[in-house]
């Protein structure tokens, strides 16, 4: 998206959004569709500033208080890895004399795609700096390659929604379909504060599926139907129905054993304080939940989520 990129004088900047899955997590790993949306209220930014010759390429992750030299960074360092991939994409064989500054307002390891957003911002900033136009699909592919190194075998939904910056209908191995919503969606994202690596919840679902494939496949099929209905609701503006789809999807995720008592408490609190529907979002067993609310109900639902134990609440309007 060209609008996410800005070049002023010698300096190039790019921004990428966070993301949240609306429906279809876990079943998307098994070939079913999922729907995800960008979260523009929380973004990652990369800025490239030329520095004196001989300085080499320095990556400065300001929020993490981390500075590293590209030449000395280990092969598997996530930031160095994406910078190397982007430089090779733009055919830059010589290490440039740049400082690549990174900042982000996306909470780390919370299911909002912070790593993928940082990677997307770095790629776009580098491409913009050397005047090398890049397609969203290529940004997505490069981000996917770096995510795969650190997160096992992700379905690819995170890199897709973050690279395109639009709501996506995603099926593994297929080109994503972008779609529009008829009415704005007001979503509250509540962080349970429970740290739960996605890799582990994905592994737990895999074990369950291996033990009882028929039961799991049947649940995935039910989720798949809900995901189709969710897309229809978003495209037609039937938000009350979308809320009830969130509720049903949450129940099915509970059946997959990827919820957590805190997530259930947050979902209940949102529903009983006016949300149209609520569900866990992402890998589960911790991390985030989302609630669909009517405009104006945000303060009520936010207070209820905080009372029920949310560590933080973010509001996003899709
Ligand atoms: O935890 P998140 O928000 O990165 O989402 C993970 C989604 C899963 O479907 C559970 C895994 C995947 O790779 O799609």
PDB file of C-alpha atoms in Angstrom, residues 139-281:
ATOM      1  CA  UNK A 139       5.621  -8.084   1.203  1.00  0.00           C
ATOM      2  CA  UNK A 140       3.352 -10.848   2.477  1.00  0.00           C
ATOM      3  CA  UNK A 141       5.625 -13.606   1.136  1.00  0.00           C
ATOM      4  CA  UNK A 142       8.796 -12.103   2.622  1.00  0.00           C
ATOM      5  CA  UNK A 143       7.125 -11.613   6.005  1.00  0.00           C
ATOM      6  CA  UNK A 144       5.842 -15.192   5.855  1.00  0.00           C
ATOM      7  CA  UNK A 145       9.349 -16.535   5.264  1.00  0.00           C
ATOM      8  CA  UNK A 146      10.651 -14.773   8.352  1.00  0.00           C
ATOM      9  CA  UNK A 147       7.632 -15.778  10.470  1.00  0.00           C
ATOM     10  CA  UNK A 148       8.151 -19.404   9.483  1.00  0.00           C
ATOM     11  CA  UNK A 149      11.624 -19.377  10.897  1.00  0.00           C
ATOM     12  CA  UNK A 150      10.399 -18.244  14.270  1.00  0.00           C
ATOM     13  CA  UNK A 151       6.878 -19.651  14.585  1.00  0.00           C
ATOM     14  CA  UNK A 152       7.034 -23.107  13.017  1.00  0.00           C
ATOM     15  CA  UNK A 153       4.378 -23.508  10.332  1.00  0.00           C
ATOM     16  CA  UNK A 154       1.993 -20.559  10.549  1.00  0.00           C
ATOM     17  CA  UNK A 155      -1.053 -20.645   8.287  1.00  0.00           C
ATOM     18  CA  UNK A 156       0.025 -17.346   6.688  1.00  0.00           C
ATOM     19  CA  UNK A 157      -2.951 -15.288   7.806  1.00  0.00           C
ATOM     20  CA  UNK A 158      -0.936 -12.786   9.902  1.00  0.00           C
ATOM     21  CA  UNK A 159       1.480 -11.768   7.152  1.00  0.00           C
ATOM     22  CA  UNK A 160      -1.404 -11.566   4.656  1.00  0.00           C
ATOM     23  CA  UNK A 161      -3.654  -9.182   6.566  1.00  0.00           C
ATOM     24  CA  UNK A 162      -0.706  -7.057   7.695  1.00  0.00           C
ATOM     25  CA  UNK A 163       0.764  -6.794   4.196  1.00  0.00           C
ATOM     26  CA  UNK A 164      -2.560  -5.921   2.533  1.00  0.00           C
ATOM     27  CA  UNK A 165      -3.831  -3.717   5.380  1.00  0.00           C
ATOM     28  CA  UNK A 166      -7.451  -4.636   4.565  1.00  0.00           C
ATOM     29  CA  UNK A 167      -9.971  -7.217   5.822  1.00  0.00           C
ATOM     30  CA  UNK A 168      -9.053 -10.575   4.287  1.00  0.00           C
ATOM     31  CA  UNK A 169     -10.733 -13.883   3.665  1.00  0.00           C
ATOM     32  CA  UNK A 170      -7.871 -16.308   3.902  1.00  0.00           C
ATOM     33  CA  UNK A 171      -7.493 -19.950   2.908  1.00  0.00           C
ATOM     34  CA  UNK A 172      -4.029 -21.485   3.217  1.00  0.00           C
ATOM     35  CA  UNK A 173      -2.342 -21.884  -0.176  1.00  0.00           C
ATOM     36  CA  UNK A 174      -4.804 -19.616  -2.008  1.00  0.00           C
ATOM     37  CA  UNK A 175      -4.585 -15.951  -2.941  1.00  0.00           C
ATOM     38  CA  UNK A 176      -6.328 -13.933  -0.247  1.00  0.00           C
ATOM     39  CA  UNK A 177      -9.660 -12.323  -1.085  1.00  0.00           C
ATOM     40  CA  UNK A 178      -9.980  -8.742   0.105  1.00  0.00           C
ATOM     41  CA  UNK A 179     -13.439  -7.556   1.020  1.00  0.00           C
ATOM     42  CA  UNK A 180     -15.229  -4.475   2.253  1.00  0.00           C
ATOM     43  CA  UNK A 181     -17.522  -4.007   5.221  1.00  0.00           C
ATOM     44  CA  UNK A 182     -20.914  -2.355   4.808  1.00  0.00           C
ATOM     45  CA  UNK A 183     -20.753  -0.669   8.226  1.00  0.00           C
ATOM     46  CA  UNK A 184     -17.842   0.154  10.516  1.00  0.00           C
ATOM     47  CA  UNK A 185     -17.126  -2.540  13.084  1.00  0.00           C
ATOM     48  CA  UNK A 186     -16.272  -1.381  16.591  1.00  0.00           C
ATOM     49  CA  UNK A 187     -14.147  -4.021  18.246  1.00  0.00           C
ATOM     50  CA  UNK A 188     -12.729  -4.102  21.744  1.00  0.00           C
ATOM     51  CA  UNK A 189      -9.599  -6.188  22.110  1.00  0.00           C
ATOM     52  CA  UNK A 190      -9.031  -7.386  25.661  1.00  0.00           C
ATOM     53  CA  UNK A 191      -5.659  -8.795  26.666  1.00  0.00           C
ATOM     54  CA  UNK A 192      -5.972 -11.610  29.210  1.00  0.00           C
ATOM     55  CA  UNK A 193      -2.381 -11.015  30.289  1.00  0.00           C
ATOM     56  CA  UNK A 194      -1.854 -14.797  30.119  1.00  0.00           C
ATOM     57  CA  UNK A 195       1.204 -15.548  28.025  1.00  0.00           C
ATOM     58  CA  UNK A 196       0.518 -18.443  25.683  1.00  0.00           C
ATOM     59  CA  UNK A 197       2.736 -19.073  22.672  1.00  0.00           C
ATOM     60  CA  UNK A 198       0.652 -19.792  19.556  1.00  0.00           C
ATOM     61  CA  UNK A 199       3.035 -22.615  18.671  1.00  0.00           C
ATOM     62  CA  UNK A 200       1.941 -24.480  21.826  1.00  0.00           C
ATOM     63  CA  UNK A 201      -1.804 -24.110  21.314  1.00  0.00           C
ATOM     64  CA  UNK A 202      -1.415 -25.099  17.662  1.00  0.00           C
ATOM     65  CA  UNK A 203       0.593 -28.154  18.833  1.00  0.00           C
ATOM     66  CA  UNK A 204      -2.087 -29.086  21.375  1.00  0.00           C
ATOM     67  CA  UNK A 205      -4.824 -28.926  18.723  1.00  0.00           C
ATOM     68  CA  UNK A 206      -2.685 -31.082  16.452  1.00  0.00           C
ATOM     69  CA  UNK A 207      -2.340 -33.744  19.151  1.00  0.00           C
ATOM     70  CA  UNK A 208      -6.113 -33.727  19.698  1.00  0.00           C
ATOM     71  CA  UNK A 209      -6.735 -33.964  15.953  1.00  0.00           C
ATOM     72  CA  UNK A 210      -4.314 -36.890  15.628  1.00  0.00           C
ATOM     73  CA  UNK A 211      -6.112 -38.745  18.450  1.00  0.00           C
ATOM     74  CA  UNK A 212      -9.610 -37.994  17.270  1.00  0.00           C
ATOM     75  CA  UNK A 213      -9.583 -36.767  13.655  1.00  0.00           C
ATOM     76  CA  UNK A 214     -13.331 -37.214  13.063  1.00  0.00           C
ATOM     77  CA  UNK A 215     -14.347 -35.078  16.013  1.00  0.00           C
ATOM     78  CA  UNK A 216     -11.837 -32.351  15.165  1.00  0.00           C
ATOM     79  CA  UNK A 217     -12.655 -32.304  11.456  1.00  0.00           C
ATOM     80  CA  UNK A 218     -16.355 -31.939  12.330  1.00  0.00           C
ATOM     81  CA  UNK A 219     -15.571 -28.946  14.573  1.00  0.00           C
ATOM     82  CA  UNK A 220     -13.393 -27.397  11.849  1.00  0.00           C
ATOM     83  CA  UNK A 221     -16.287 -27.793   9.397  1.00  0.00           C
ATOM     84  CA  UNK A 222     -18.687 -26.058  11.779  1.00  0.00           C
ATOM     85  CA  UNK A 223     -16.211 -23.196  12.233  1.00  0.00           C
ATOM     86  CA  UNK A 224     -15.816 -22.994   8.466  1.00  0.00           C
ATOM     87  CA  UNK A 225     -19.565 -22.414   8.045  1.00  0.00           C
ATOM     88  CA  UNK A 226     -19.435 -19.688  10.707  1.00  0.00           C
ATOM     89  CA  UNK A 227     -16.549 -17.979   8.905  1.00  0.00           C
ATOM     90  CA  UNK A 228     -18.563 -17.847   5.651  1.00  0.00           C
ATOM     91  CA  UNK A 229     -21.535 -16.441   7.545  1.00  0.00           C
ATOM     92  CA  UNK A 230     -19.254 -13.892   9.254  1.00  0.00           C
ATOM     93  CA  UNK A 231     -18.037 -12.604   5.910  1.00  0.00           C
ATOM     94  CA  UNK A 232     -21.626 -12.294   4.647  1.00  0.00           C
ATOM     95  CA  UNK A 233     -22.555 -10.338   7.784  1.00  0.00           C
ATOM     96  CA  UNK A 234     -19.590  -7.974   7.425  1.00  0.00           C
ATOM     97  CA  UNK A 235     -20.412  -7.374   3.756  1.00  0.00           C
ATOM     98  CA  UNK A 236     -24.113  -6.822   4.457  1.00  0.00           C
ATOM     99  CA  UNK A 237     -23.781  -4.948   7.758  1.00  0.00           C
ATOM    100  CA  UNK A 238     -25.753  -7.484   9.850  1.00  0.00           C
ATOM    101  CA  UNK A 239     -23.775  -6.818  12.973  1.00  0.00           C
ATOM    102  CA  UNK A 240     -26.106  -8.436  15.520  1.00  0.00           C
ATOM    103  CA  UNK A 241     -25.785 -11.698  13.596  1.00  0.00           C
ATOM    104  CA  UNK A 242     -22.009 -11.261  13.428  1.00  0.00           C
ATOM    105  CA  UNK A 243     -22.003 -10.964  17.226  1.00  0.00           C
ATOM    106  CA  UNK A 244     -23.817 -14.269  17.576  1.00  0.00           C
ATOM    107  CA  UNK A 245     -21.289 -15.854  15.187  1.00  0.00           C
ATOM    108  CA  UNK A 246     -18.495 -14.669  17.509  1.00  0.00           C
ATOM    109  CA  UNK A 247     -20.298 -16.390  20.396  1.00  0.00           C
ATOM    110  CA  UNK A 248     -20.702 -19.660  18.487  1.00  0.00           C
ATOM    111  CA  UNK A 249     -17.092 -19.595  17.293  1.00  0.00           C
ATOM    112  CA  UNK A 250     -15.952 -19.134  20.898  1.00  0.00           C
ATOM    113  CA  UNK A 251     -17.890 -22.226  21.970  1.00  0.00           C
ATOM    114  CA  UNK A 252     -16.280 -24.285  19.231  1.00  0.00           C
ATOM    115  CA  UNK A 253     -12.834 -22.998  20.234  1.00  0.00           C
ATOM    116  CA  UNK A 254     -13.642 -24.099  23.791  1.00  0.00           C
ATOM    117  CA  UNK A 255     -14.393 -27.538  22.388  1.00  0.00           C
ATOM    118  CA  UNK A 256     -10.932 -27.482  20.809  1.00  0.00           C
ATOM    119  CA  UNK A 257      -9.656 -26.758  24.344  1.00  0.00           C
ATOM    120  CA  UNK A 258      -7.893 -23.524  23.418  1.00  0.00           C
ATOM    121  CA  UNK A 259      -9.750 -21.199  25.757  1.00  0.00           C
ATOM    122  CA  UNK A 260      -8.659 -20.243  29.279  1.00  0.00           C
ATOM    123  CA  UNK A 261     -10.694 -19.312  32.388  1.00  0.00           C
ATOM    124  CA  UNK A 262      -9.582 -15.661  32.084  1.00  0.00           C
ATOM    125  CA  UNK A 263     -10.586 -15.556  28.407  1.00  0.00           C
ATOM    126  CA  UNK A 264     -13.984 -17.083  29.274  1.00  0.00           C
ATOM    127  CA  UNK A 265     -14.433 -14.523  32.060  1.00  0.00           C
ATOM    128  CA  UNK A 266     -13.618 -11.641  29.689  1.00  0.00           C
ATOM    129  CA  UNK A 267     -15.974 -12.985  27.027  1.00  0.00           C
ATOM    130  CA  UNK A 268     -18.798 -13.319  29.606  1.00  0.00           C
ATOM    131  CA  UNK A 269     -18.126  -9.838  31.013  1.00  0.00           C
ATOM    132  CA  UNK A 270     -18.280  -8.267  27.541  1.00  0.00           C
ATOM    133  CA  UNK A 271     -21.516 -10.064  26.661  1.00  0.00           C
ATOM    134  CA  UNK A 272     -23.262  -9.193  29.895  1.00  0.00           C
ATOM    135  CA  UNK A 273     -22.318  -5.532  29.497  1.00  0.00           C
ATOM    136  CA  UNK A 274     -23.819  -4.941  26.116  1.00  0.00           C
ATOM    137  CA  UNK A 275     -21.421  -6.480  23.590  1.00  0.00           C
ATOM    138  CA  UNK A 276     -23.194  -8.043  20.601  1.00  0.00           C
ATOM    139  CA  UNK A 277     -20.835 -11.023  20.819  1.00  0.00           C
ATOM    140  CA  UNK A 278     -17.368 -11.993  21.996  1.00  0.00           C
ATOM    141  CA  UNK A 279     -14.752 -14.672  21.451  1.00  0.00           C
ATOM    142  CA  UNK A 280     -11.124 -15.464  22.009  1.00  0.00           C
ATOM    143  CA  UNK A 281      -8.951 -14.423  19.085  1.00  0.00           C
TER     144      UNK A 281
END
